[in-house]
Coordinates of C-alpha atoms in Angstrom, one line a residue:
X1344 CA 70.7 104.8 143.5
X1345 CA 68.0 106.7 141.8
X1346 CA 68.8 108.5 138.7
X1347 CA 69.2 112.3 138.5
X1348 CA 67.4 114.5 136.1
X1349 CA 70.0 115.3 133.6
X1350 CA 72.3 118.7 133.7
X1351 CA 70.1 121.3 132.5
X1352 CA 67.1 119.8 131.8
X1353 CA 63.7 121.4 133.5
X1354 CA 61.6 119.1 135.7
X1355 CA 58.1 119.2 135.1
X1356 CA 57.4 120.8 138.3
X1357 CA 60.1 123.2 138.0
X1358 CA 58.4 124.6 135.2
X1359 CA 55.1 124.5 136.8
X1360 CA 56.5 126.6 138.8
X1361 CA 58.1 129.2 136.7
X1362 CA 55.1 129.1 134.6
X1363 CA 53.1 130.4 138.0
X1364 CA 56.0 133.1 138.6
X1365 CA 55.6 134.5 135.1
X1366 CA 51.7 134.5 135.8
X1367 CA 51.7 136.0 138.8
X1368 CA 54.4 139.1 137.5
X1369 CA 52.4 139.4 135.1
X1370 CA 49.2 139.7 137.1
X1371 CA 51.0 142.0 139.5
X1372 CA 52.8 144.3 136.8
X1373 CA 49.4 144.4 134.9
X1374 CA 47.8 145.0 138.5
X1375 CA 50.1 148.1 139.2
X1376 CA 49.8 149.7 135.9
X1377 CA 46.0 149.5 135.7
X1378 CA 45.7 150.6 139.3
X1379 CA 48.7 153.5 139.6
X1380 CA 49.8 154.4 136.5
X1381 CA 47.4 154.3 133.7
X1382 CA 44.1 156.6 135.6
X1383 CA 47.0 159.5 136.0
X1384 CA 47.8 159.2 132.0
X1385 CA 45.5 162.2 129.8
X1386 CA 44.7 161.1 126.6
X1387 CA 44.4 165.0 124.4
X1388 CA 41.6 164.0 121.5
X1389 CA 41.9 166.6 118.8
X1390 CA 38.9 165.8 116.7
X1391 CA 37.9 168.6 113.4
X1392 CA 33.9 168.3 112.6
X1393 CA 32.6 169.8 109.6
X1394 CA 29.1 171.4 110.3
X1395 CA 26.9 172.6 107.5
X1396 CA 24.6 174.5 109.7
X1397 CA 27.5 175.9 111.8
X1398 CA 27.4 180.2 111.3
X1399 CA 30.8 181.5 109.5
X1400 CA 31.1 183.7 113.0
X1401 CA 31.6 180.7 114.8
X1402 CA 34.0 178.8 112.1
X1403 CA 36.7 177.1 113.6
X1404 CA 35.5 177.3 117.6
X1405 CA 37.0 174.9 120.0
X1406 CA 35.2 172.8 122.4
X1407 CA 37.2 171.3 125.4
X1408 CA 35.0 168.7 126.3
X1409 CA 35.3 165.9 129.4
X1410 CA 33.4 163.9 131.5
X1411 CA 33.2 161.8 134.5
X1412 CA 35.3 163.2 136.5
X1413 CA 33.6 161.1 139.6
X1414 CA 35.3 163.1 142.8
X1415 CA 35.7 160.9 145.5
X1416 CA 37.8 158.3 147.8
X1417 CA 39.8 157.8 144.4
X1418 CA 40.4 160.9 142.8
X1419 CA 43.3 162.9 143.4
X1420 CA 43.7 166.9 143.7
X1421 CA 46.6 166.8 141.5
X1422 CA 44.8 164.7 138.8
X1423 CA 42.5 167.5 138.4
X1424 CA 45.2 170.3 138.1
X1425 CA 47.1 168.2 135.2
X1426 CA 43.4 168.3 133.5
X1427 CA 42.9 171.8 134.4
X1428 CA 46.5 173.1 132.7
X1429 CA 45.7 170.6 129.6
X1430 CA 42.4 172.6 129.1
X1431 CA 44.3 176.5 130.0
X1432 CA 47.0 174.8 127.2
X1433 CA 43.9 174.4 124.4
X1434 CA 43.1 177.9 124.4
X1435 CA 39.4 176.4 124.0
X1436 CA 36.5 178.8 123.0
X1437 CA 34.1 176.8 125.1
X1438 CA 34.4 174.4 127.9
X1439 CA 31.6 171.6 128.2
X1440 CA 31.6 169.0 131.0
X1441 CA 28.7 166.3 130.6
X1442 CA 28.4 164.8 134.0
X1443 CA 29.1 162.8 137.2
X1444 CA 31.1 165.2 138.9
X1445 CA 31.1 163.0 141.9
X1446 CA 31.2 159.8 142.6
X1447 CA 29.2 158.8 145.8
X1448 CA 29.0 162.0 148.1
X1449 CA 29.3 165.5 147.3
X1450 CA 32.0 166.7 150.4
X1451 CA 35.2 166.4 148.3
X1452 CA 34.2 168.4 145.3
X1453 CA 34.8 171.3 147.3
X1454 CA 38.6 170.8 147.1
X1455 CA 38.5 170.8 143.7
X1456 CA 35.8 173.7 143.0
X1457 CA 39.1 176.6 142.6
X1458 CA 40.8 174.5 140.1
X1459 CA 37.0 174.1 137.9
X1460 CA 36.8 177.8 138.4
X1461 CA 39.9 178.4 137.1
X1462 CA 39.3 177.0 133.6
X1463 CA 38.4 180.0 131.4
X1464 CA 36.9 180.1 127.6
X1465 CA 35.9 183.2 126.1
X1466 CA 32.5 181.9 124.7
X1467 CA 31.4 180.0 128.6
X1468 CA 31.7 176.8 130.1
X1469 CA 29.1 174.5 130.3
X1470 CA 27.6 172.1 132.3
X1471 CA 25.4 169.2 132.5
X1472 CA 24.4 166.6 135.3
X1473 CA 25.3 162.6 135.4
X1474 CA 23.7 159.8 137.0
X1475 CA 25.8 159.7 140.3
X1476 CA 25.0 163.4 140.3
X1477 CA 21.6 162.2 140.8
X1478 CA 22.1 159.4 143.0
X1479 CA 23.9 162.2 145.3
X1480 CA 22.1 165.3 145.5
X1481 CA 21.5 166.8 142.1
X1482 CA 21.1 170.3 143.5
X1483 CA 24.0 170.5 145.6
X1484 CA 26.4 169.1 142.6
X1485 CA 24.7 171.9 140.3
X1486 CA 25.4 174.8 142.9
X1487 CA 29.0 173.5 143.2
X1488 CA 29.7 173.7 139.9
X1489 CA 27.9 177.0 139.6
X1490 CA 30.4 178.3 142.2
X1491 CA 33.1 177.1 140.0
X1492 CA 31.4 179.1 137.3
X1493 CA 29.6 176.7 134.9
X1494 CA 26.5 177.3 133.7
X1495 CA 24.5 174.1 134.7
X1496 CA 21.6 173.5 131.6
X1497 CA 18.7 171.5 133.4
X1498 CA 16.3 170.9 130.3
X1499 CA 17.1 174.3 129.1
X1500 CA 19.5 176.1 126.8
X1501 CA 21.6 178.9 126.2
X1502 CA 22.2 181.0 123.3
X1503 CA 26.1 182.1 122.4
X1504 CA 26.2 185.3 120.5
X1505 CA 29.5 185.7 118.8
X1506 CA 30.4 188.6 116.4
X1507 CA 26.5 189.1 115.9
X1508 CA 26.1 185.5 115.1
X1509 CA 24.3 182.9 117.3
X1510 CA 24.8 179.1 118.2
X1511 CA 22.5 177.2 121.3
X1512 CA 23.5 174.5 123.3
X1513 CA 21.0 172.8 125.7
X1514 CA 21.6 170.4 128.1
X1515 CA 19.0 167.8 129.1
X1516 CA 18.6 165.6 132.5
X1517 CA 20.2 162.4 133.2
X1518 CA 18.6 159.6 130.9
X1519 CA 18.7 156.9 133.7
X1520 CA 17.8 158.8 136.9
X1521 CA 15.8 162.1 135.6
X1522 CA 13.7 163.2 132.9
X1523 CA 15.4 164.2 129.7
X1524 CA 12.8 166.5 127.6
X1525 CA 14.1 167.7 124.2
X1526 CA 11.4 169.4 123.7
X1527 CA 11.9 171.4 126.8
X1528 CA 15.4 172.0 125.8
X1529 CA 14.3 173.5 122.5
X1530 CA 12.1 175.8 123.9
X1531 CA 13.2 179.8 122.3
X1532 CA 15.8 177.8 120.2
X1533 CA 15.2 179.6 116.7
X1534 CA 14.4 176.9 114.2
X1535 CA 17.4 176.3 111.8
X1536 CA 20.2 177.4 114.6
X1537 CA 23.4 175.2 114.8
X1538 CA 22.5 173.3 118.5
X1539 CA 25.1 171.1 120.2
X1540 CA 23.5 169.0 122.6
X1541 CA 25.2 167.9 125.9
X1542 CA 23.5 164.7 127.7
X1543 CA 25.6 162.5 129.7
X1544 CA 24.6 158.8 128.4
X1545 CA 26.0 158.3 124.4
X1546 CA 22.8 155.8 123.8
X1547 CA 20.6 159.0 123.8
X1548 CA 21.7 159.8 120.4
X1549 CA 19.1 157.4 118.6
X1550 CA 16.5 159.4 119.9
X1551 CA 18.1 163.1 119.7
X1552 CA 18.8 162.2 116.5
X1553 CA 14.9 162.9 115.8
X1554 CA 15.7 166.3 116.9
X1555 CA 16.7 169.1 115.5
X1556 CA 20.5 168.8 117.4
X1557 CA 23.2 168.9 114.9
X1558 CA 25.9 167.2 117.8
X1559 CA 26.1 165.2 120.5
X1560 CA 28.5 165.2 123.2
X1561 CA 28.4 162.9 126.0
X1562 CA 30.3 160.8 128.4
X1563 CA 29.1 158.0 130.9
X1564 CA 30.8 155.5 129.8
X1565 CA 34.5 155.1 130.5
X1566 CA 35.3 153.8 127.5
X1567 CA 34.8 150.7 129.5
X1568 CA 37.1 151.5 131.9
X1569 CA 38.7 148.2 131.2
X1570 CA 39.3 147.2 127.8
X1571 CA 41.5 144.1 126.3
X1572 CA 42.8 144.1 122.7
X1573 CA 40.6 141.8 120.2
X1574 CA 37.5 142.5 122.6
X1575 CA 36.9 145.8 124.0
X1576 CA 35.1 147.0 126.8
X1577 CA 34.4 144.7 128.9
X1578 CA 31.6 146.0 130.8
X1579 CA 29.6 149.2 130.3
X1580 CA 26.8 150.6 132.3
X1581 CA 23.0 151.4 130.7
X1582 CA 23.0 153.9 128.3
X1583 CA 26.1 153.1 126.7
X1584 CA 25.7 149.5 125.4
X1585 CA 25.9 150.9 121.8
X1586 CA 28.1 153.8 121.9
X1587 CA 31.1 153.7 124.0
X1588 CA 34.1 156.0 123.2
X1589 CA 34.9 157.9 119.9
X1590 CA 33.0 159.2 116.7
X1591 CA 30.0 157.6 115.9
X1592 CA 27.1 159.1 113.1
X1593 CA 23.7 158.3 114.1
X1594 CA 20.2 157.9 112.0
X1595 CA 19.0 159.5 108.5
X1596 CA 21.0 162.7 109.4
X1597 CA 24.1 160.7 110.3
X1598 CA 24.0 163.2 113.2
X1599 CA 27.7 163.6 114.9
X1600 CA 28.0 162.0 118.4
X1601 CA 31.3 162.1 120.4
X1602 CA 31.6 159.8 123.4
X1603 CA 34.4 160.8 126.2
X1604 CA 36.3 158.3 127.9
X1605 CA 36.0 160.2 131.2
X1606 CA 38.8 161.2 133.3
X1607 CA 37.7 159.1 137.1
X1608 CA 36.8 156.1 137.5
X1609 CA 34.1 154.5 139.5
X1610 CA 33.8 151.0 141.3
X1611 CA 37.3 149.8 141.2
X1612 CA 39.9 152.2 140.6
X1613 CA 41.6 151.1 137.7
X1614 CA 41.9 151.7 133.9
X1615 CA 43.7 149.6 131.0
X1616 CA 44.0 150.3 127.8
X1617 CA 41.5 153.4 128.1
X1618 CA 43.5 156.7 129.5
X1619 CA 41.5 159.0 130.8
X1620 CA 40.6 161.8 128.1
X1621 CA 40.3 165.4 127.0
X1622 CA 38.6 166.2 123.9
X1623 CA 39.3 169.3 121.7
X1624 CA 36.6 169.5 119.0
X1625 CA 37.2 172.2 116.3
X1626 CA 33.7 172.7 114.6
X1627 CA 34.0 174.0 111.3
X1628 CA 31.4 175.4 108.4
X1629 CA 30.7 173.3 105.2
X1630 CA 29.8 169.4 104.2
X1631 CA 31.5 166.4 106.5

């Protein structure tokens, strides 16, 4: 008679076996979290920036800022109304939104142009376009989002008088599939006016940073999109190999730039550890 594996000891294959169980839960609960719960999540970034150039008039404005919002086969309607009531919740002066409104064809943005329109900020909202903008139809995205009442900046800007003080933001093209032109963008900008820029890939920033532009806002990257602790992002796309999500000070000037996390999510339609995000920015007067 063969001998039997003692009373409660584990058999090598039996814990071969439970080893593959635990992998695969794993896989699937990590699976399932990336893929339904974690894109739903909104991160609220409140962020204060010190400004010197900054008028007093426009001391302590706030700047709801978010990106990427890549309408499509994966978004959701109901996404977009939880971002919509975190902006309305803000109370945000202004409202900027630096690109990829859609994600691969423009006919579902139109489900989602009342809930756009019905963001309000005293001082405007403000929009620019992203590189699946372009890869769409650039025109039709911009007239979309005019609808929903953004002012679209194309290589141009726009001057914000507030209490008899002035402040210009300019928008330039998509770095990968337009042209951006700074100097374009500056044209009828007074020199020595506080200027936020708004251009939709972060890696920009070395060369606005030669510019007069005081801060950068942009998006494009995800955060990664997919992001493991002790490493990061895993992947990012062009344009934001150097500056993915956060705070970052860039050149002589140690010019502010903010990159967004986004709020869709394009090519597989998951996030981990990288919630979509809303940005407040406060801007005050005075040294950083």
């Amino acid at each position: 008679m063969k001998n039997s594996p003692k009373s409660g000891t584990m058999t090598r294959r039996a814990f071969l076996k439970r080893c593959g169980a635990a992998f695969l839960g794993a896989g699937m609960l990590t699976s399932g979290y990336a893929w339904l719960w974690e894109p739903r999540q909104l991160d609220v970034t409140r962020l204060t920036l010190r400004c010197p150039r900054l008028p007093e008039a426009f001391d302590g404005v706030r700047i709801a800022h978010f990106s990427d919002l890549h309408v499509g086969y994966h978004s959701r309607v109901r996404d977009m109304a939880r971002l919509k009531d975190a902006v309305q919740a803000e109370a945000p002066d202004m409202i900027c939104f630096t690109g990829d409104a859609v994600d691969s064809g423009t006919d579902a943005l139109a489900d989602y142009i009342p809930l756009l329109a019905s963001m309000d900020a005293g001082l405007g909202k403000y929009a620019i376009l992203g590189n699946h903008d372009y890869l769409v139809h650039p025109d039709r995205v911009a007239d979309m989002l005019v609808t929903a009442g953004f002012r679209v900046l194309r290589n141009e800007n726009v001057l914000i008088n507030h209490q008899g003080a002035h402040l210009a933001v300019v928008g330039l093209e998509d770095q990968l599939m337009g042209s951006p032109d700074p100097v374009q963008g500056l044209n009828g900008v007074p020199k020595g006016l506080f200027t936020l820029l708004m251009m939709h890939e972060p890696d920009y920033a070395d060369t606005a940073a030669l510019y007069p532009f005081d801060l950068q806002i942009s998006g494009h990257s995800h955060g990664g999109q997919v992001r493991l602790p002790w490493v990061g992002a895993l992947l990012t796309p062009p344009g934001s190999r150097r500056y993915i999500m956060g705070r970052y000070a860039i050149g002589d000037r140690s010019m502010p730039l903010y990159v967004n996390r986004g709020i869709g999510e394009t090519h597989l339609p998951i996030r981990f550890l990288c919630k979509p995000e809303l940005t407040v920015l406060t801007l005050r007067t005075g040294e950083p």
